[in-house]
mmCIF file of C-alpha atoms in Angstrom:
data_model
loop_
_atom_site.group_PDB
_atom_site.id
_atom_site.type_symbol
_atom_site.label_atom_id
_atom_site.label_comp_id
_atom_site.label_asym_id
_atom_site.label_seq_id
_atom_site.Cartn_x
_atom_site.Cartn_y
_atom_site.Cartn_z
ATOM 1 C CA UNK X 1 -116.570 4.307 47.798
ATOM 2 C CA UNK X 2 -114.204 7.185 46.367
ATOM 3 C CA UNK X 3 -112.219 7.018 49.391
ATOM 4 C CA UNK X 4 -111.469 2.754 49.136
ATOM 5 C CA UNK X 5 -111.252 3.110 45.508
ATOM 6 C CA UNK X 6 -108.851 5.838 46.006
ATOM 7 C CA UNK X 7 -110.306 7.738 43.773
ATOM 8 C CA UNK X 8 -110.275 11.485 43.183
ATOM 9 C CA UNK X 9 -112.677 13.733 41.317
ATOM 10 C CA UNK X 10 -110.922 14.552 38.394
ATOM 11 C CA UNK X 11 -110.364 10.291 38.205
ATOM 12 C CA UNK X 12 -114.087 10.004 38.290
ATOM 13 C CA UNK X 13 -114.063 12.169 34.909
ATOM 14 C CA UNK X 14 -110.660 10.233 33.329
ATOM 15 C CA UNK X 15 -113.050 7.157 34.070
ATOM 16 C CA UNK X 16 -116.232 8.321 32.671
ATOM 17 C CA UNK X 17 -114.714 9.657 29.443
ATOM 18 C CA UNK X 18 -112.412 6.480 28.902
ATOM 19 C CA UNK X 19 -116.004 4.625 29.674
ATOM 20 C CA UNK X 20 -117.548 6.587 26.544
ATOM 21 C CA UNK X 21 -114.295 5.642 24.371
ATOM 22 C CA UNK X 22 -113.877 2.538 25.299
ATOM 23 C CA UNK X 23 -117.692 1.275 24.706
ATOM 24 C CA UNK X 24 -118.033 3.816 21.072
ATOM 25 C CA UNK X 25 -114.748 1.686 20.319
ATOM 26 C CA UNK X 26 -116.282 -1.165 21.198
ATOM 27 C CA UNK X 27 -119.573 -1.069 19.208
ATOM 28 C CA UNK X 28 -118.448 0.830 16.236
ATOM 29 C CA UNK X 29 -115.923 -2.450 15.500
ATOM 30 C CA UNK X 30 -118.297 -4.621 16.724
ATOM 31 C CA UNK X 31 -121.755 -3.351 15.349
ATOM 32 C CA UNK X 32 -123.759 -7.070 15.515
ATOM 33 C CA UNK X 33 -123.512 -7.453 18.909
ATOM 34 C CA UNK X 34 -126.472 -4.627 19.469
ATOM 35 C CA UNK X 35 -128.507 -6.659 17.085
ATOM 36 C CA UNK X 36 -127.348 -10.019 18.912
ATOM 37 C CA UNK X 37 -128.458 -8.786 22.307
ATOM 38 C CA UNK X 38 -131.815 -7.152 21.188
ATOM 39 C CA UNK X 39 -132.681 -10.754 19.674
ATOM 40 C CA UNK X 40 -132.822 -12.666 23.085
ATOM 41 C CA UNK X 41 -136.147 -10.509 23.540
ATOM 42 C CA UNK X 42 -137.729 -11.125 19.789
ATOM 43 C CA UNK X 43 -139.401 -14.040 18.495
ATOM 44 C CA UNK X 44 -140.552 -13.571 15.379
ATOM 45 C CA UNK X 45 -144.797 -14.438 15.878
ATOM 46 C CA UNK X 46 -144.706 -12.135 18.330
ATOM 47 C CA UNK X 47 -142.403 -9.356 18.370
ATOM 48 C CA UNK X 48 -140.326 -8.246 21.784
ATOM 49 C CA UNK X 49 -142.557 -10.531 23.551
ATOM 50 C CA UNK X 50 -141.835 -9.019 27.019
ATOM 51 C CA UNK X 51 -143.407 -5.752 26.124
ATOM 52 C CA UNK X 52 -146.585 -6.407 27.250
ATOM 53 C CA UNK X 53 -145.212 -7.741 30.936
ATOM 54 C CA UNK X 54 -147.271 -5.396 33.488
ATOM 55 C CA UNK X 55 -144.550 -6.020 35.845
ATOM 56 C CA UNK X 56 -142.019 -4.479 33.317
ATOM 57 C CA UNK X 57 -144.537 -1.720 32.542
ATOM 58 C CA UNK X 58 -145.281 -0.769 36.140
ATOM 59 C CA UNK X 59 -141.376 -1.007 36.293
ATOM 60 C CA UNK X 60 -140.807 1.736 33.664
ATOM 61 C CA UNK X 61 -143.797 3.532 34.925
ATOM 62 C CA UNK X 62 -142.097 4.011 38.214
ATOM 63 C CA UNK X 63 -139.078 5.898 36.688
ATOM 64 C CA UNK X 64 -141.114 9.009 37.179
ATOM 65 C CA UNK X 65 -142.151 9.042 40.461
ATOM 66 C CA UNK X 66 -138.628 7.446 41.974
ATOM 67 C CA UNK X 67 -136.963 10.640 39.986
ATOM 68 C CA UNK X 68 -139.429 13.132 41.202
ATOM 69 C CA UNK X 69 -139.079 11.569 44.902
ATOM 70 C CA UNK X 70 -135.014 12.051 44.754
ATOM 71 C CA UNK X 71 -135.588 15.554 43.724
ATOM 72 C CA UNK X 72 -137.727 16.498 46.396
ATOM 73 C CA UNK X 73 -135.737 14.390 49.292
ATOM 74 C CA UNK X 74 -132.875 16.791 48.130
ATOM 75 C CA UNK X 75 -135.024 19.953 48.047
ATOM 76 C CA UNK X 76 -136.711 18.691 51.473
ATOM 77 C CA UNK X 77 -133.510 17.670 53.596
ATOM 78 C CA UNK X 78 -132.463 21.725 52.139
ATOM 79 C CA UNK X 79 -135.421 23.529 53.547
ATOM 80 C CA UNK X 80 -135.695 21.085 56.818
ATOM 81 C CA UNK X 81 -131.482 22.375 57.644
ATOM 82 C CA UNK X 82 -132.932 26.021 56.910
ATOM 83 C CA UNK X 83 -136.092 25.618 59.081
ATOM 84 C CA UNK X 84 -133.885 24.311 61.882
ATOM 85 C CA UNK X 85 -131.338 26.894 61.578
ATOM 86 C CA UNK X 86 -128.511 24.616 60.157
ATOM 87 C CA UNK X 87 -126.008 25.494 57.669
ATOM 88 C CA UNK X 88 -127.299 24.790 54.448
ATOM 89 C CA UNK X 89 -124.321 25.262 52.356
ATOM 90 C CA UNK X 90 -123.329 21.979 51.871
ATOM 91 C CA UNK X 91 -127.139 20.599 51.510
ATOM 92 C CA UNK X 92 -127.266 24.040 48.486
ATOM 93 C CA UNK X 93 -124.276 22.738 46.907
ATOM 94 C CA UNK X 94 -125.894 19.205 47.021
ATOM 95 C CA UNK X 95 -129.309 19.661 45.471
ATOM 96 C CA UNK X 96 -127.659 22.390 42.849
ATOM 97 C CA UNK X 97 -125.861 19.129 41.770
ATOM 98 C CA UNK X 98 -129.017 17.206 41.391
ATOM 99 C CA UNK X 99 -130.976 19.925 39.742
ATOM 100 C CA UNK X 100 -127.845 20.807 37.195
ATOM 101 C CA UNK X 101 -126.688 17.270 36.789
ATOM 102 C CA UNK X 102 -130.231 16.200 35.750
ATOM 103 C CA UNK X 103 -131.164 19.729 33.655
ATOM 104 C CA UNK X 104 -127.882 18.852 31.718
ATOM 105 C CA UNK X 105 -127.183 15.042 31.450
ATOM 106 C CA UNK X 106 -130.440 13.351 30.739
ATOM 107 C CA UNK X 107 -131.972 17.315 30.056
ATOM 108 C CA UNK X 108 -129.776 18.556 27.977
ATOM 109 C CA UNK X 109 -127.314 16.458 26.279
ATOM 110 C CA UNK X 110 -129.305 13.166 25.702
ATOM 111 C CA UNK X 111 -132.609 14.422 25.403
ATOM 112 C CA UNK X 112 -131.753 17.734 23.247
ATOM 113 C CA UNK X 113 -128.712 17.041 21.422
ATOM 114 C CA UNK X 114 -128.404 12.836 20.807
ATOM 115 C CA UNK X 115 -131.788 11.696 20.889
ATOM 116 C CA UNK X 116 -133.383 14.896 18.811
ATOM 117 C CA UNK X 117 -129.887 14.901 16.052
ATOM 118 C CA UNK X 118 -128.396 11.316 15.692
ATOM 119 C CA UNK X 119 -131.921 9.939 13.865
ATOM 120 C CA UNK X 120 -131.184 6.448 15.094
ATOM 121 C CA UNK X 121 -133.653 3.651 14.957
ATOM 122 C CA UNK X 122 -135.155 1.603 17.521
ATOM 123 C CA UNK X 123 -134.994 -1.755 17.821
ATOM 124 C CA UNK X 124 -138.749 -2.253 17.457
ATOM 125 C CA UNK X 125 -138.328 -0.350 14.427
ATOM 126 C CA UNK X 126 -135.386 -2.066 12.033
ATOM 127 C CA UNK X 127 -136.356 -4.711 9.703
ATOM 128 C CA UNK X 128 -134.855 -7.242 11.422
ATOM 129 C CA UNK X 129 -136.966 -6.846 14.063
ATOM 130 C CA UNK X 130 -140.095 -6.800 11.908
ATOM 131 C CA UNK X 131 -139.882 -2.833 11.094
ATOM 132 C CA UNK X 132 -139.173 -1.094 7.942
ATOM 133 C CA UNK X 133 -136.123 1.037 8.746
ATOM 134 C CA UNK X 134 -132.131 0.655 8.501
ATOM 135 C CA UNK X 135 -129.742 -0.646 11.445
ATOM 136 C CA UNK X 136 -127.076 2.098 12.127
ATOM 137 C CA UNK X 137 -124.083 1.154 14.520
ATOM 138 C CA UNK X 138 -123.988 4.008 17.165
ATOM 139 C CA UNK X 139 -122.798 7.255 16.332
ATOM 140 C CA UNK X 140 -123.658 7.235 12.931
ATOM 141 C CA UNK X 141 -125.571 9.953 11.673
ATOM 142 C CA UNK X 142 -129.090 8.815 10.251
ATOM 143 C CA UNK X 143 -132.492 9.835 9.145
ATOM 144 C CA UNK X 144 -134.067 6.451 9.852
ATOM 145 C CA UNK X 145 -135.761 8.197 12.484
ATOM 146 C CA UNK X 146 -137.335 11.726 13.271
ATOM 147 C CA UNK X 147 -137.614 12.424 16.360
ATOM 148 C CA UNK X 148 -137.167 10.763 20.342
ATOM 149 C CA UNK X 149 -134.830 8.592 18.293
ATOM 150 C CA UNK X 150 -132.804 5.477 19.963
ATOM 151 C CA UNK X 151 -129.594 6.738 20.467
ATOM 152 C CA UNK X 152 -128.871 7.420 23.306
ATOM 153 C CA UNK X 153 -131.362 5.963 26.002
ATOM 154 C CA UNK X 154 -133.249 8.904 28.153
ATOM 155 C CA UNK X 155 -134.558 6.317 30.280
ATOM 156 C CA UNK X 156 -130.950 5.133 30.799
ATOM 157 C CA UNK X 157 -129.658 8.143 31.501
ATOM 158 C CA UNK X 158 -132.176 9.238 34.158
ATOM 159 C CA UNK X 159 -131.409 6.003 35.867
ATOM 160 C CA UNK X 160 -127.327 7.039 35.948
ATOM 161 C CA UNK X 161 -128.200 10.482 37.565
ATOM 162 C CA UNK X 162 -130.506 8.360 39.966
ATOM 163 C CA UNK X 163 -127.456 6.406 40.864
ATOM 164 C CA UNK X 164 -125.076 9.426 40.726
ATOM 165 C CA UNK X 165 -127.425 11.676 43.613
ATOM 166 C CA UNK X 166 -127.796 8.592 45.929
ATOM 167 C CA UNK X 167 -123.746 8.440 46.020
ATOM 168 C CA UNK X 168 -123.405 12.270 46.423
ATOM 169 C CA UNK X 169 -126.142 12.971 48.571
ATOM 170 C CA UNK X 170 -127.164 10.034 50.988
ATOM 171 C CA UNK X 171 -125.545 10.365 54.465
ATOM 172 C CA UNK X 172 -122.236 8.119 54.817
ATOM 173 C CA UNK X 173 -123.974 5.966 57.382
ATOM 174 C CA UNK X 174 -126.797 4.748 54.905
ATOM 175 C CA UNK X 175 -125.103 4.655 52.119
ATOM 176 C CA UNK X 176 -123.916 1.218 52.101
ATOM 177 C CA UNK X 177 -127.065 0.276 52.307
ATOM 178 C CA UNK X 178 -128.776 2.299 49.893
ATOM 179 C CA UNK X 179 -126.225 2.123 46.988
ATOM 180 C CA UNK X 180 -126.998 -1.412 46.079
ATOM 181 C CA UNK X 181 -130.942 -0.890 45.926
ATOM 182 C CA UNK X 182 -130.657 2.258 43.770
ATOM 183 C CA UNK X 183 -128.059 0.349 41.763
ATOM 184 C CA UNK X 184 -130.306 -2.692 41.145
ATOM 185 C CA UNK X 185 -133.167 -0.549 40.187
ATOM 186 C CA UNK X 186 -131.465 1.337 37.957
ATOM 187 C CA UNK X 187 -129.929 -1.366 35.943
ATOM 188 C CA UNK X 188 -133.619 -3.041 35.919
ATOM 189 C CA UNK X 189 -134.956 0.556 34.847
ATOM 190 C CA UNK X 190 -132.013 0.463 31.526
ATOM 191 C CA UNK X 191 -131.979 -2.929 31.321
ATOM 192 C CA UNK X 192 -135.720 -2.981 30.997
ATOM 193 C CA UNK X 193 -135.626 -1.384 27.758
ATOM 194 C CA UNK X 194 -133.748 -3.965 25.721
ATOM 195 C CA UNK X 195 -136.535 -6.149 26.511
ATOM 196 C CA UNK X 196 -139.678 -3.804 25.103
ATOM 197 C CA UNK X 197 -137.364 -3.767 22.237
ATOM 198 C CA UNK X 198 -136.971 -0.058 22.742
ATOM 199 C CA UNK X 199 -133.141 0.756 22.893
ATOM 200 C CA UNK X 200 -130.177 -1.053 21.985
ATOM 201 C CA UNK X 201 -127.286 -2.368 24.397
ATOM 202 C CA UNK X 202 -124.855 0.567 23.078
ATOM 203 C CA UNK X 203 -127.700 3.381 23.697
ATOM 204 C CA UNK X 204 -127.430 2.013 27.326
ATOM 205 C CA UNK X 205 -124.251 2.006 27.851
ATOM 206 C CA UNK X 206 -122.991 5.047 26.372
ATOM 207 C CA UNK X 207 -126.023 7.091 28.390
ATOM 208 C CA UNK X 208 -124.575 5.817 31.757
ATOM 209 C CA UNK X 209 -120.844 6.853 30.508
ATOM 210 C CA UNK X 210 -122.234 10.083 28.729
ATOM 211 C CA UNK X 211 -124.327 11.041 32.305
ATOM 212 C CA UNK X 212 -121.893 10.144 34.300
ATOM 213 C CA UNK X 213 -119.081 12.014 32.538
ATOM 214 C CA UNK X 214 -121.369 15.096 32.738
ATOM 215 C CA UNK X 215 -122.217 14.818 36.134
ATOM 216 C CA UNK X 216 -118.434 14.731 37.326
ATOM 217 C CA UNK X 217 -118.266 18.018 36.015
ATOM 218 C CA UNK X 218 -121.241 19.119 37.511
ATOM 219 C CA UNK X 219 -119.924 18.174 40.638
ATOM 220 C CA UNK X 220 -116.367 20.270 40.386
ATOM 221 C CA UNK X 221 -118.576 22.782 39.942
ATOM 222 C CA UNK X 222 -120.984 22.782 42.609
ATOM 223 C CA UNK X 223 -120.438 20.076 45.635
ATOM 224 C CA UNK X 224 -116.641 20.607 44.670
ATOM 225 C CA UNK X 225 -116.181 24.210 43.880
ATOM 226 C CA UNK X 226 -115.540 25.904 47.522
ATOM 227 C CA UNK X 227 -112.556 23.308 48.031
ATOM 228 C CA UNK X 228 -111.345 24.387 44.628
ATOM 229 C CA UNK X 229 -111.752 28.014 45.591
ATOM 230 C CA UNK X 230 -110.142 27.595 48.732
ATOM 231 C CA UNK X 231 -106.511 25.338 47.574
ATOM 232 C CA UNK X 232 -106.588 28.467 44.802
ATOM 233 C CA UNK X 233 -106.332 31.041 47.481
ATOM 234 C CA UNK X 234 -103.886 29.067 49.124
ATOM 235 C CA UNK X 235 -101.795 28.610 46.326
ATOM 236 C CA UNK X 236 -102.180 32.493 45.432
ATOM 237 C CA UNK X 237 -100.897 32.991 48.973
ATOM 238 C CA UNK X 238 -97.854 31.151 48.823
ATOM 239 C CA UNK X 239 -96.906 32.560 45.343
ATOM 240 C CA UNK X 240 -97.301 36.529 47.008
ATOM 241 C CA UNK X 241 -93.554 37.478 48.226
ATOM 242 C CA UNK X 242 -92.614 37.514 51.422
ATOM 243 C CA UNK X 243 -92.575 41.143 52.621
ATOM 244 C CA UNK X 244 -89.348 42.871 52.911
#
């Protein structure tokens, strides 16, 4: 994908933060449309209607066990090159990216820092939506909630690093095929919560741009880093002087 894109790693970042900018931009001058989109899944005698759905629940439900499967296909295809007598330092590098990627993106940043600080409400949880609390455009600062707050969406953000290990660690030959599927599911998996009326359309967004902008650093420094290493030692070797 990088490679017909022509894209580079550090363009993957320059993408992912203009992402966040351009979306924050987007929904701090447009604040309604969050409210707008969350409405196509309320009526009014009976709330976000679609949160009941047992296919939509079993959907959610599977988040879990599709994340804990990745993990442990990256883990696995590490200790089957070992066992075999491969070199595992590519497969390392890989599953270090999965493990730091998912410890800091949906781990650390969404989970610890937005969702626990920003005190955003949910959808389910404004009055306009039948709830007793204030609307707050995203990044604003609120007490409206406590705690596992809306902004931004976990759920969304475990779905990017989904998306982000398939492209880093599936085998080029599979990947065509494979891409799609995890991309489908994933946008059902954020998508999904708009409908049980638990996150809004910015909370989505900006977790996808947030994740991925965290997980092209990850990368640089894991998958990335020996390359790095190695065009530094290069460069230090053409500096040196010639000797006399």
């Amino acid at each position: 994908m990088s490679a017909r894109l022509r894209l580079t790693r550090d363009d993957a970042a320059v993408l992912a933060a203009a992402a966040v900018l351009a979306i924050s931009a987007y929904f701090l001058v447009f604040p309604g449309v969050d409210i707008a989109v969350s409405r196509f899944f309320y009526r009014p005698e009976a709330g976000f209607f679609l949160a009941g759905d047992p296919v939509l629940k079993a959907l959610r439900k599977s988040s879990t066990l599709v994340l804990a499967l990745l993990l442990l296909g990256v883990i696995g295809r590490l200790i089957w090159r070992a066992l075999r007598g491969r070199s595992v330092g590519a497969a390392a590098r890989r599953a270090m990216f999965a493990v730091a990627a998912l410890a800091l993106g949906p781990g650390l940043v969404v989970n610890l820092l937005f969702k626990s600080l920003w005190g955003r409400a949910r959808p389910v949880q404004i009055d306009q939506f039948g709830g007793d609390a204030a609307f707050t455009p995203a990044w604003v600062i609120s007490d409206a909630c406590q705690s596992n707050c809306s902004f931004v969406s976990g759920e969304g953000s475990s779905a990017a690093w989904m998306v982000g290990v398939l492209l880093v660690v599936t085998p080029a030959r599979w990947r065509q095929a494979v891409l799609p599927l995890g991309l489908v599911y994933a946008l059902a998996l954020s998508m999904n919560r708009l409908a049980f009326g638990g996150h809004f359309l910015s909370d989505i967004l900006l977790s996808w741009a947030l994740t991925a902008l965290v997980m092209a650093g990850v990368y640089r420094v894991t998958v990335a880093a020996p390359g790095l290493i190695r065009r530094a030692r290069r460069r230090l070797r053409w500096s040196q002087p010639l000797p006399a």
